[in-house]
Structure formats: C-alpha cells, structure tokens
Tab-separated table of C-alpha atoms in Angstrom:
chain	number	residue	atom	x	y	z
N	1	MET	CA	93.186	32.702	-21.505
N	2	SER	CA	90.453	30.828	-23.286
N	3	CYS	CA	90.339	28.933	-26.517
N	4	GLY	CA	86.706	29.916	-27.095
N	5	CYS	CA	85.501	26.368	-27.632
N	6	LYS	CA	82.162	27.057	-25.872
N	7	THR	CA	81.706	23.522	-24.607
N	8	SER	CA	80.520	22.535	-21.148
N	9	GLY	CA	80.737	19.257	-19.297
N	10	ASP	CA	81.902	17.114	-22.197
N	11	SER	CA	84.861	14.870	-21.542
N	12	ALA	CA	85.274	14.352	-25.277
N	13	HIS	CA	86.030	18.027	-25.726
N	14	SER	CA	88.853	19.035	-28.054
N	15	CYS	CA	89.980	22.619	-28.522
N	16	GLY	CA	91.037	21.996	-32.108
N	17	PRO	CA	88.817	21.447	-35.170
N	18	LYS	CA	86.052	18.876	-35.143
N	19	LYS	CA	87.208	15.256	-34.845
N	20	THR	CA	90.880	16.149	-34.523
N	21	ALA	CA	93.407	15.285	-31.852
N	22	ASN	CA	95.300	18.585	-31.846
N	23	GLY	CA	94.987	20.594	-28.665
N	24	CYS	CA	95.427	24.304	-28.054
N	25	GLU	CA	98.988	24.892	-29.280
N	26	ASN	CA	99.118	28.564	-28.279
N	27	VAL	CA	96.969	28.263	-25.175
N	28	ASN	CA	98.001	26.222	-22.152
N	29	THR	CA	94.622	26.279	-20.436
N	30	CYS	CA	91.270	25.123	-21.692
N	31	GLY	CA	88.428	27.631	-21.520
N	32	ASN	CA	85.548	25.189	-21.096
N	33	SER	CA	83.548	24.947	-17.876
N	34	TYR	CA	84.102	21.213	-17.337
N	35	LYS	CA	84.829	20.664	-13.666
N	36	LEU	CA	87.865	18.452	-14.291
N	37	SER	CA	89.653	21.212	-16.205
N	38	VAL	CA	92.787	22.516	-14.491
N	39	PHE	CA	94.374	25.963	-14.755
N	40	ASP	CA	98.098	25.636	-15.390
N	41	TRP	CA	99.642	28.580	-13.533
N	42	LEU	CA	103.165	27.388	-14.447
N	43	SER	CA	102.537	27.455	-18.190
N	44	ASN	CA	104.793	30.486	-18.822
N	45	ILE	CA	107.791	28.974	-17.016
N	46	ASN	CA	110.241	26.994	-19.146
N	47	ASN	CA	111.988	24.287	-17.175
N	48	PRO	CA	115.402	22.935	-18.211
N	49	ALA	CA	115.408	19.806	-20.354
N	50	PRO	CA	116.965	17.437	-17.746
N	51	ASN	CA	114.196	18.188	-15.226
N	52	ARG	CA	111.385	17.884	-17.727
N	53	CYS	CA	108.315	16.002	-16.497
N	54	ASP	CA	107.365	13.063	-18.718
N	55	PHE	CA	103.996	12.428	-17.045
N	56	VAL	CA	100.649	13.718	-18.255
N	57	GLU	CA	97.242	13.826	-16.584
N	58	VAL	CA	94.399	12.460	-18.747
N	59	ARG	CA	90.710	12.738	-17.950
N	60	PHE	CA	87.879	10.454	-19.035
N	61	LYS	CA	84.151	10.299	-18.521
N	62	ASN	CA	82.530	10.212	-15.061
N	63	ASP	CA	85.116	12.299	-13.208
N	64	ARG	CA	87.828	9.752	-13.850
N	65	LYS	CA	91.466	10.848	-14.116
N	66	SER	CA	94.716	8.942	-14.455
N	67	PHE	CA	98.397	9.686	-14.909
N	68	TYR	CA	100.266	8.338	-17.958
N	69	LYS	CA	103.874	8.435	-19.013
N	70	ASN	CA	104.791	10.127	-22.273
N	71	VAL	CA	107.379	7.597	-23.386
N	72	ASN	CA	107.671	8.770	-26.989
N	73	ASN	CA	107.955	12.494	-26.020
N	74	ILE	CA	104.909	13.460	-28.059
N	75	PRO	CA	104.241	17.248	-28.038
N	76	LEU	CA	100.991	17.419	-26.064
N	77	HIS	CA	98.858	20.337	-24.925
N	78	ILE	CA	95.803	20.705	-22.729
N	79	GLY	CA	92.852	19.452	-24.770
N	80	SER	CA	94.798	16.991	-26.915
N	81	VAL	CA	93.014	13.676	-27.500
N	82	VAL	CA	95.375	10.747	-26.906
N	83	THR	CA	95.267	6.960	-27.122
N	84	VAL	CA	96.518	5.360	-23.902
N	85	GLU	CA	97.227	1.900	-22.605
N	86	SER	CA	94.390	-0.064	-21.014
N	87	SER	CA	93.432	-3.607	-20.169
N	88	PRO	CA	92.258	-4.995	-22.475
N	89	GLY	CA	92.982	-2.940	-25.583
N	90	HIS	CA	93.380	0.828	-25.461
N	91	ASP	CA	91.382	3.790	-24.254
N	92	VAL	CA	90.885	7.344	-25.533
N	93	GLY	CA	91.022	10.395	-23.259
N	94	VAL	CA	91.699	14.120	-23.178
N	95	VAL	CA	94.853	15.684	-21.724
N	96	SER	CA	93.901	17.864	-18.731
N	97	LEU	CA	97.322	18.857	-17.353
N	98	THR	CA	100.966	18.883	-18.426
N	99	GLY	CA	104.227	20.133	-16.980
N	100	GLU	CA	105.449	20.394	-13.423
N	101	LEU	CA	101.977	20.528	-11.906
N	102	VAL	CA	101.537	16.852	-12.780
N	103	LYS	CA	104.243	15.939	-10.245
N	104	ILE	CA	102.440	17.923	-7.552
N	105	GLN	CA	99.140	16.196	-8.348
N	106	MET	CA	100.764	12.764	-8.320
N	107	LYS	CA	102.310	13.490	-4.938
N	108	LYS	CA	98.994	14.736	-3.595
N	109	LYS	CA	97.052	11.680	-4.800
N	110	LYS	CA	99.898	9.298	-3.911
N	111	ALA	CA	100.216	7.887	-7.417
N	112	SER	CA	103.371	5.879	-8.048
N	113	GLU	CA	105.464	6.628	-11.114
N	114	GLU	CA	106.401	2.985	-11.620
N	115	SER	CA	102.829	1.738	-12.049
N	116	ALA	CA	101.869	4.502	-14.509
N	117	LEU	CA	100.634	3.321	-17.904
N	118	LYS	CA	101.928	4.558	-21.279
N	119	ILE	CA	100.657	6.928	-23.917
N	120	TYR	CA	100.671	5.272	-27.324
N	121	ARG	CA	100.025	8.193	-29.666
N	122	GLN	CA	97.766	11.063	-30.462
N	123	ALA	CA	94.355	9.739	-31.433
N	124	ASN	CA	94.031	9.345	-35.189
N	125	GLN	CA	90.888	9.633	-37.264
N	126	LYS	CA	89.939	5.964	-36.867
N	127	ASP	CA	90.319	6.088	-33.076
N	128	LEU	CA	88.094	9.153	-32.879
N	129	GLU	CA	85.370	7.624	-35.054
N	130	VAL	CA	85.232	4.395	-33.001
N	131	TRP	CA	85.224	6.415	-29.780
N	132	GLN	CA	82.406	8.713	-30.896
N	133	GLU	CA	80.272	5.809	-32.131
N	134	ALA	CA	80.686	4.018	-28.802
N	135	ARG	CA	79.720	7.155	-26.875
N	136	LYS	CA	76.481	7.450	-28.833
N	137	LYS	CA	75.371	3.958	-27.728
N	138	GLU	CA	75.658	4.674	-23.994
N	139	ASP	CA	72.134	6.016	-23.423
N	140	ALA	CA	70.455	3.080	-25.149
N	141	VAL	CA	72.667	0.601	-23.297
N	142	LYS	CA	71.823	2.238	-19.951
N	143	LEU	CA	68.073	1.867	-20.529
N	144	GLU	CA	68.439	-1.763	-21.603
N	145	ALA	CA	70.629	-2.510	-18.569
N	146	ARG	CA	67.993	-1.108	-16.226
N	147	LYS	CA	65.323	-3.303	-17.794
N	148	ILE	CA	67.448	-6.448	-17.361
N	149	ALA	CA	68.188	-5.611	-13.700
N	150	GLN	CA	64.487	-4.995	-13.037
N	151	ARG	CA	63.538	-8.267	-14.681
N	152	LEU	CA	65.926	-10.143	-12.384
N	153	GLY	CA	64.452	-8.378	-9.318
N	154	LEU	CA	67.716	-6.843	-8.134
N	155	GLU	CA	67.567	-3.881	-5.731
N	156	MET	CA	70.022	-1.684	-7.592
N	157	LYS	CA	69.992	1.329	-9.904
N	158	VAL	CA	72.221	1.668	-12.954
N	159	THR	CA	73.293	5.305	-12.850
N	160	ASP	CA	75.628	5.592	-15.817
N	161	VAL	CA	77.442	3.609	-18.491
N	162	GLU	CA	80.931	4.204	-19.897
N	163	TYR	CA	82.359	2.602	-23.030
N	164	GLN	CA	86.092	2.129	-23.392
N	165	GLY	CA	87.727	3.994	-26.280
N	166	ASP	CA	88.024	0.898	-28.474
N	167	ALA	CA	84.514	-0.337	-27.482
N	168	SER	CA	85.973	-3.554	-26.026
N	169	LYS	CA	84.634	-3.021	-22.473
N	170	ILE	CA	81.596	-1.452	-20.794
N	171	THR	CA	81.686	-0.151	-17.218
N	172	PHE	CA	78.332	0.016	-15.396
N	173	TYR	CA	78.096	2.431	-12.437
N	174	TYR	CA	75.325	1.491	-10.006
N	175	THR	CA	74.020	2.422	-6.549
N	176	ALA	CA	72.526	0.046	-3.997
N	177	ASP	CA	71.729	0.088	-0.292
N	178	ASN	CA	72.736	-3.534	0.278
N	179	ARG	CA	75.035	-6.021	-1.344
N	180	VAL	CA	73.859	-7.207	-4.765
N	181	ASP	CA	74.451	-10.648	-6.250
N	182	PHE	CA	74.923	-9.839	-9.934
N	183	ARG	CA	76.465	-13.086	-11.171
N	184	GLN	CA	73.450	-13.798	-13.363
N	185	LEU	CA	73.262	-10.124	-14.272
N	186	ILE	CA	76.765	-10.136	-15.780
N	187	LYS	CA	75.900	-13.157	-17.897
N	188	ASP	CA	72.801	-11.448	-19.238
N	189	TYR	CA	74.737	-8.240	-19.924
N	190	ALA	CA	77.477	-10.108	-21.762
N	191	GLY	CA	74.921	-11.941	-23.883
N	192	ALA	CA	73.000	-8.758	-24.683
N	193	PHE	CA	75.916	-6.378	-25.410
N	194	ARG	CA	78.562	-8.874	-26.672
N	195	THR	CA	81.501	-7.289	-24.838
N	196	LYS	CA	83.386	-7.419	-21.566
N	197	ILE	CA	81.402	-6.216	-18.535
N	198	ASP	CA	82.748	-4.321	-15.521
N	199	MET	CA	80.523	-3.405	-12.545
N	200	LYS	CA	81.475	-0.515	-10.234
N	201	GLN	CA	79.460	0.599	-7.214
N	202	ILE	CA	79.333	4.298	-6.346
N	203	GLY	CA	77.785	6.320	-3.521
N	204	PHE	CA	74.696	8.499	-3.609
N	205	ARG	CA	76.788	11.665	-3.634
N	206	GLN	CA	78.676	10.491	-6.701
N	207	GLU	CA	75.321	9.734	-8.310
N	208	ALA	CA	74.076	13.274	-7.639
N	209	ALA	CA	77.311	14.633	-9.104
N	210	LYS	CA	76.739	12.698	-12.326
N	211	VAL	CA	73.055	13.577	-12.639
N	212	GLY	CA	73.430	17.244	-11.605
N	213	GLY	CA	70.674	19.674	-10.680
N	214	ILE	CA	69.825	22.915	-8.882
N	215	GLY	CA	70.309	23.197	-5.130
N	216	SER	CA	68.196	25.034	-2.551
N	217	CYS	CA	70.506	28.053	-2.934
N	218	GLY	CA	69.390	28.475	-6.555
N	219	ARG	CA	72.742	27.508	-8.089
N	220	GLU	CA	74.068	24.312	-9.641
N	221	LEU	CA	75.153	21.564	-7.296
N	222	CYS	CA	78.702	21.930	-5.986
N	223	CYS	CA	79.394	18.244	-6.581
N	224	SER	CA	78.525	18.565	-10.269
N	225	THR	CA	80.450	21.807	-10.919
N	226	TRP	CA	83.677	21.949	-8.900
N	227	LEU	CA	83.654	19.661	-5.845
N	228	THR	CA	85.680	16.493	-6.392
N	229	ASP	CA	86.386	15.171	-2.881
N	230	PHE	CA	83.437	14.378	-0.604
N	231	ARG	CA	84.132	14.872	3.091
N	232	SER	CA	81.971	13.263	5.737
N	233	VAL	CA	79.207	15.423	7.219
N	234	ASN	CA	77.479	14.571	10.513
N	235	THR	CA	74.758	16.151	12.628
N	236	ASN	CA	77.278	17.752	15.008
N	237	VAL	CA	78.069	20.237	12.244
N	238	ALA	CA	74.467	21.457	12.350
N	239	ARG	CA	74.502	21.671	16.138
N	240	TYR	CA	77.630	23.811	16.149
N	241	GLN	CA	75.918	26.238	13.760
N	242	GLN	CA	72.735	26.369	15.897
N	243	LEU	CA	70.623	24.801	13.137
N	244	SER	CA	67.468	22.815	13.760
N	245	ILE	CA	67.896	19.116	13.084
N	246	ASN	CA	65.381	18.979	10.253
N	247	PRO	CA	66.219	16.280	7.692
N	248	GLN	CA	64.184	17.936	4.957
N	249	LYS	CA	66.190	21.168	5.159
N	250	LEU	CA	69.618	19.719	5.915
N	251	ALA	CA	69.576	16.948	3.280
N	252	GLY	CA	70.556	17.541	-0.328
N	253	GLN	CA	69.362	15.892	-3.515
N	254	CYS	CA	71.490	12.854	-2.764
N	255	GLY	CA	69.545	12.226	0.444
N	256	LYS	CA	72.609	12.861	2.609
N	257	LEU	CA	73.579	15.932	4.614
N	258	LYS	CA	74.583	18.892	2.461
N	259	CYS	CA	78.284	19.324	1.770
N	260	CYS	CA	77.964	23.095	2.218
N	261	LEU	CA	77.473	22.600	5.980
N	262	ASN	CA	81.239	22.160	6.209
N	263	TYR	CA	82.043	25.455	4.489
N	264	GLU	CA	81.408	27.758	7.488
N	265	LEU	CA	82.151	25.250	10.214
N	266	ASP	CA	85.658	26.581	10.912
N	267	SER	CA	84.439	30.159	11.417
N	268	TYR	CA	81.738	28.949	13.821
N	269	LEU	CA	84.262	26.936	15.816
N	270	ASP	CA	86.545	29.965	16.097
N	271	ALA	CA	83.658	32.104	17.343
N	272	LEU	CA	82.464	29.463	19.816
N	273	SER	CA	85.953	29.162	21.323
N	274	ASN	CA	85.328	32.495	23.138
N	275	PHE	CA	81.948	31.367	24.503
N	276	PRO	CA	81.471	29.646	27.834
N	277	SER	CA	80.175	26.101	27.716
N	278	SER	CA	76.509	25.755	26.851
N	279	SER	CA	76.046	23.426	29.846
N	280	THR	CA	76.986	26.112	32.414
N	281	THR	CA	74.564	26.986	35.226
N	282	LEU	CA	74.414	30.204	37.227
N	283	GLU	CA	73.760	30.292	40.975
N	284	THR	CA	71.509	33.296	41.646
N	285	GLU	CA	69.733	34.500	44.753
N	286	LYS	CA	66.450	33.429	43.218
N	287	GLY	CA	67.615	29.968	42.125
N	288	LYS	CA	69.601	28.125	39.491
N	289	ALA	CA	69.591	29.292	35.881
N	290	PHE	CA	70.685	27.284	32.863
N	291	CYS	CA	71.624	28.243	29.284
N	292	ILE	CA	68.929	27.781	26.673
N	293	LYS	CA	70.237	29.468	23.544
N	294	ILE	CA	73.450	30.900	22.061
N	295	ASP	CA	73.711	33.591	19.386
N	296	VAL	CA	77.107	33.444	17.721
N	297	PHE	CA	76.746	36.682	15.740
N	298	LYS	CA	75.427	38.888	18.580
N	299	LYS	CA	77.717	37.170	21.107
N	300	LYS	CA	74.906	36.620	23.583
N	301	MET	CA	73.615	33.789	25.749
N	302	TRP	CA	70.036	33.263	26.911
N	303	PHE	CA	69.375	31.979	30.467
N	304	ALA	CA	66.213	30.897	32.270
N	305	TYR	CA	65.369	29.646	35.741
N	306	VAL	CA	65.016	25.929	36.327
N	307	GLU	CA	61.657	26.427	38.014
N	308	ASN	CA	60.365	28.922	35.416
N	309	SER	CA	61.813	28.243	31.982
N	310	ILE	CA	59.314	30.425	30.121
N	311	ALA	CA	61.052	33.750	30.785
N	312	TRP	CA	64.373	34.103	28.985
N	313	TYR	CA	67.076	36.677	29.716
N	314	ASP	CA	69.915	37.434	27.316
N	315	PHE	CA	73.373	38.563	28.454
N	316	ASP	CA	76.672	39.341	26.772
N	317	ILE	CA	79.361	36.698	27.057
N	318	ASP	CA	81.627	39.097	28.984
N	319	LEU	CA	78.990	39.473	31.702
N	320	VAL	CA	78.403	35.720	31.739
N	321	LYS	CA	82.112	35.093	32.313
N	322	LYS	CA	82.081	37.499	35.274
N	323	LEU	CA	79.069	35.737	36.764
N	324	ILE	CA	80.732	32.327	36.346
N	325	SER	CA	83.895	33.551	38.077
N	326	LYS	CA	81.768	34.954	40.899
N	327	ASN	CA	80.062	31.579	41.360
N	328	LYS	CA	83.429	29.858	41.480
N	329	ARG	CA	84.341	32.042	44.480
N	330	GLY	CA	81.219	30.780	46.246
N	331	GLU	CA	79.154	33.949	45.806
N	332	LYS	CA	75.652	34.043	44.412
N	333	THR	CA	74.773	36.568	41.758
N	334	LEU	CA	71.809	38.909	41.654
N	335	PRO	CA	68.558	37.670	40.095
N	336	LEU	CA	68.393	37.653	36.348
N	337	GLU	CA	65.765	40.406	36.359
N	338	GLU	CA	68.121	42.825	38.057
N	339	LEU	CA	71.102	41.858	35.925
N	340	LYS	CA	69.142	42.497	32.758
N	341	GLN	CA	69.918	46.010	31.520
N	342	PRO	CA	67.229	47.953	29.656
N	343	GLU	CA	68.016	48.028	25.984
N	344	SER	CA	68.164	51.361	24.209
N	345	SER	CA	65.290	51.735	21.790
N	346	LEU	CA	66.614	51.721	18.263
N	347	GLN	CA	64.855	53.674	15.567
N	348	SER	CA	63.334	51.212	13.165
N	349	ILE	CA	63.874	51.736	9.469
N	350	ASP	CA	61.443	50.460	6.908
N	351	LEU	CA	63.782	48.978	4.339
N	352	ILE	CA	60.949	48.262	1.933
N	353	GLN	CA	59.919	51.898	1.987
N	354	GLU	CA	63.518	53.060	1.556
N	355	ASN	CA	63.978	50.867	-1.497
N	356	ASN	CA	60.672	51.862	-3.067
N	357	VAL	CA	60.903	53.170	-6.605
N	358	ASP	CA	58.439	56.023	-5.937
N	359	ARG	CA	60.157	57.269	-2.806
N	360	PHE	CA	61.514	60.364	-4.587
N	361	GLU	CA	58.195	61.185	-6.239
N	362	LYS	CA	56.328	61.180	-2.943
N	363	LYS	CA	58.719	63.722	-1.472
N	364	ASN	CA	58.383	66.018	-4.494
N	365	ARG	CA	54.601	65.837	-4.486
N	366	GLY	CA	54.373	67.822	-1.248
N	367	LYS	CA	56.747	70.448	-2.586
N	368	ASN	CA	54.767	70.778	-5.802
N	369	ARG	CA	51.536	71.197	-3.887
N	370	ASN	CA	53.057	73.933	-1.701
N	371	ASN	CA	54.367	75.725	-4.789
N	372	GLN	CA	50.959	75.541	-6.461
N	373	ASN	CA	49.238	76.941	-3.375
N	374	LYS	CA	51.715	79.820	-3.227
N	375	GLN	CA	51.158	80.628	-6.886
N	376	ASN	CA	47.379	80.560	-6.486
N	377	ASN	CA	47.520	82.858	-3.460
N	378	HIS	CA	49.806	85.260	-5.353
N	379	GLN	CA	47.441	85.381	-8.334
N	380	GLN	CA	44.426	86.008	-6.137
N	381	GLY	CA	46.249	88.886	-4.431
N	382	GLN	CA	47.040	90.459	-7.794
N	383	LYS	CA	43.397	90.205	-8.876
N	384	ARG	CA	42.236	91.980	-5.731
N	385	ASN	CA	44.660	94.868	-6.293
N	386	ARG	CA	43.560	95.419	-9.909
N	387	PRO	CA	41.013	98.294	-10.652
N	388	GLU	CA	37.561	97.463	-11.914
N	389	ARG	CA	37.088	97.102	-15.620
N	390	SER	CA	33.818	99.061	-15.720
N	391	ASP	CA	35.609	102.409	-15.348
N	392	LYS	CA	37.968	101.587	-18.175
N	393	SER	CA	35.120	100.560	-20.480
N	394	GLU	CA	33.175	103.833	-19.794
N	395	LYS	CA	36.253	105.940	-20.601
N	396	ALA	CA	36.746	103.999	-23.839
N	397	ASP	CA	33.091	104.642	-24.872
N	398	ASN	CA	33.447	108.387	-24.254
N	399	ILE	CA	36.594	108.563	-26.353
N	400	ASN	CA	34.928	106.745	-29.245
N	401	ALA	CA	31.895	109.045	-29.113
N	402	ASN	CA	34.026	112.224	-29.253
N	403	SER	CA	36.127	111.044	-32.181
N	404	GLY	CA	33.630	110.800	-35.045
N	405	ASN	CA	36.065	110.284	-37.918
N	406	ALA	CA	38.172	107.744	-35.980
N	407	PRO	CA	37.889	104.158	-37.072
N	408	LYS	CA	35.527	102.041	-35.110
N	409	GLN	CA	37.187	99.866	-32.510
N	410	GLN	CA	35.777	96.794	-30.995
N	411	GLN	CA	34.350	97.507	-27.643
N	412	LYS	CA	35.491	95.298	-24.779
N	413	PRO	CA	32.728	93.393	-23.080
N	414	GLN	CA	31.781	94.803	-19.764
N	415	GLN	CA	32.313	92.734	-16.699
N	416	LYS	CA	29.056	91.297	-15.545
N	417	THR	CA	27.869	91.120	-12.006
N	418	PRO	CA	27.325	87.724	-10.402
N	419	ALA	CA	23.538	88.115	-10.724
N	420	GLU	CA	23.842	88.834	-14.436
N	421	LYS	CA	26.169	85.892	-14.842
N	422	THR	CA	23.639	83.530	-13.321
N	423	VAL	CA	20.872	84.855	-15.598
N	424	ALA	CA	23.131	84.553	-18.629
N	425	THR	CA	24.069	81.021	-17.826
N	426	SER	CA	20.446	80.043	-17.379
N	427	ASP	CA	19.615	81.587	-20.773
N	428	THR	CA	22.472	79.779	-22.427
N	429	ASP	CA	21.279	76.541	-20.964
N	430	LYS	CA	17.838	77.086	-22.470
N	431	LYS	CA	18.905	78.370	-25.891
N	432	PRO	CA	21.521	76.701	-28.037
N	433	GLN	CA	24.570	78.831	-28.646
N	434	ASN	CA	25.036	80.091	-32.207
N	435	ASN	CA	28.338	79.776	-33.909
N	436	PRO	CA	29.812	83.311	-34.367
N	437	ASN	CA	31.481	82.302	-37.637
N	438	LYS	CA	28.232	81.056	-39.147
N	439	LYS	CA	26.606	83.376	-41.721
N	440	LYS	CA	23.382	85.060	-40.725
N	441	PHE	CA	20.468	84.994	-43.215
N	442	LYS	CA	17.314	87.094	-43.126
N	443	LYS	CA	14.166	85.228	-42.308
N	444	LYS	CA	11.591	85.188	-45.108
N	445	TYR	CA	8.053	85.306	-43.835
N	446	PRO	CA	5.143	83.999	-45.984
N	447	PRO	CA	2.634	86.645	-47.286
N	448	LYS	CA	-0.273	87.428	-45.036
N	449	LYS	CA	-3.642	86.134	-46.110
N	450	ASP	CA	-6.354	88.642	-46.719
N	451	LYS	CA	-9.346	88.015	-44.459
N	452	ASN	CA	-11.783	89.752	-46.860
N	453	ALA	CA	-10.857	87.506	-49.783
C-alpha cells in the first residue's frame, strides 16, 4: 500500500500534511522510494499487549538509523516525525519501522536495548520550523567549509553536511586518502558557524552513495538506491568470472571495484566446481598440452601444446576428465588433432533480418508481383480470343443504311491499323488538338479585291 506522497530520497519526508508530525495512520508502510524505507510485512498482525515492542527505528539524513525507546507509549506510525534524545540537545527524525520487526533488526545489527535513547514527543510546529531552517543552510555551509579546508591546504574533501534537529551541532562528512590534522580546521569552523563541530570520515563508496549517479548498466547506482552494506570486492572475483583485469571497466564511480561483481559470484563458483583445475596438463603422444581458456556457459576447456601455443583445441569437460584419468594410469592420450571432433555446421540466422519491420512486406511483394503477372497474362489471352471490331462496325453501318426512319446512332470508331496509328500520332504531334466541347465558328474571309479597279 502507498500513501501517495510522491517524494523521493528526502529524509525529512512526512506522509501527513505539510509541516506536520502525523504519519500514515491507516497505512503501515510508506510509499516513497527512499532507500531507507522498510516494508512492514507484520503490520496486519496484532500482538498481545504484554509482548508489545516499545522500540522504534528512526532514520535521519545520510543513511543514518538508530533505535529509540518509546517510553511514553506515543502512538507512532511509519512516517511520523519525532523529537528524540541527543547529545547535546535533541534531534528530529522520521520513524521508519515499528512493531516486532524492530526486535529483529536490533538483533541483526547487535544493538543493545539498555543503551537505547528515548523518544521525547512527536515533533511540534516549532521543532519542525527550526529543523527545516537548519536543513536549508546545509548547502551554503558545505561550500564555505570546502573553501576553509582549501585555504588551510588540507588534502581532504567535504562531501556532505548534516545539521542536528535543534541546530546545536554540525556534522561534516569528509573523504581523505591519508590522515588529516584538522585541529586548526575545527577552530576555524567553530568561529565561522558558531556551533559545535563534529568531523566524521567516510569511505569512497559511501561518498558515491551520497552523491548518486548512473552506472555503466544505465540504471541508478545500487549504493544510492537500495544497497546499504558494502562487502569487500577483490580481483579474484573477476578472475573467477573470466573477466579481463581492466581497471577502467571493473571500477565504478567511486574508483573501487564494482559491487555488482559479487552478485553472480556464487553461481560461477557452483559451475566451476564441476570443472577440472585450470592448471591441469595433458600428456599426449605429440607432447604436453596445457589449459589456456575456460568457458563456463558452454562447459568447455581450450588446450594448446607447450611447443606450439598458437593452435587451440576445445573439448568438453567430460572428455577432459576421461583424458586426465587416462594420464593418471600412465597412458598417453591421442594428439589433440585426432581428439578434436568435427563440429556440425549450424544454420546461421540473421537476427537483424528477422527483427526487421519490413520483413512481412518483402515476402508479400513477390506474391503481389506473381499475381499481377498472372492477371496480365489472363487479360492478354482474352484479347487474343476476341473477334475483330472491323466486322462489327461494318454490320452496324449496313443496319443504319437500311433503316432510314430510325434515329441516327453514333458510329463506333473503327480500329486503326498500326500504320494508321503511327500516322495519326505524328499528325497530332504537329497540330494542336481541338477541344471537342469548344464551339465551332465559321471563318469569315475578307472580300476579294478587284484587279481591274
């Protein structure tokens, strides 16, 4: 279910009206696309009062979550804005999870119930106004902090800034390759911003998660959308998947190896468990052969001679296992040329041609042409079988001559011979054709002059 709030990636999100602390009373899950949102699949189950969980999960900015104890038994829902205990002062956050799932999350993250802080109240109007005003200053403070660090010549980068809910403390998140001495930096920050300063170093992957972006796959980065725990990735993962060790292709926007290399690692390891070792050598009658390449999907291994490594021969893993067992018995196998079976020629299919939009029209064009030729041949045959028109026209003239009182009928034009047609066409080319509908007038000639006058 969704509350229809249409917000994305905002930790200050509230499912209720603007600048209110009421959450979704009828909905137990928040419909926004923020990556710290949790789906409560136990929302429809009512637990007995004695076993009721008094702990609530609250999320803040920069992927930060904490567990707080609801001492006053305030009715809270997912999306409620609450004021919680902090040092110093208080902080403002959004409830991300309630109910029995909080106990499971606390057990998973090994959070102790005794050290959990308290929830004071639901955030009132004054708390929300102070919180929103502090959040608006963060961008300007981040730019000023970068200028101060650059002026001091420190090799660090201020990635993000977070104000506490009561604006009594600022936390600066920074990245650095080496250790940074920021004793003078904290003094300058405290003098410039007039508040308590807290510095927290993060990794490059956490920085990429905060900045966000589009990966090489064309989608948003996993670390900025749903990935919260960053597992270590090494080059052995790429070797297991038969990938070339190219830093430009294997590295992500954070400069480290891509986290998605771990996604298919388990399936590759399961497939490689049936393969012989890639360091195996075959004893043939022609010499030793070593493995050059492995194809996990086709389940094949490529071998080449030690003396001539240019020619490669691919075999199925079942045949390779038989050859290895034969070598273990002390027997040499046949040469690789003789072991190689001729592959059956497969009929190639042009996928581009099959997916062409005009593929149906091209097939119908031939049929249409054949149909047109058949119709033309049929018409020509009918014309040949017809009698000549000259006989019909002569009979019609005789009938008209015999019937004197009969009304005059228009005579049909006689069919001309090819020679007459050519003469007629030449005459028409020379003389302009007269419009049959145009009225004909008699030509008036001038009077002749008398020669004797």
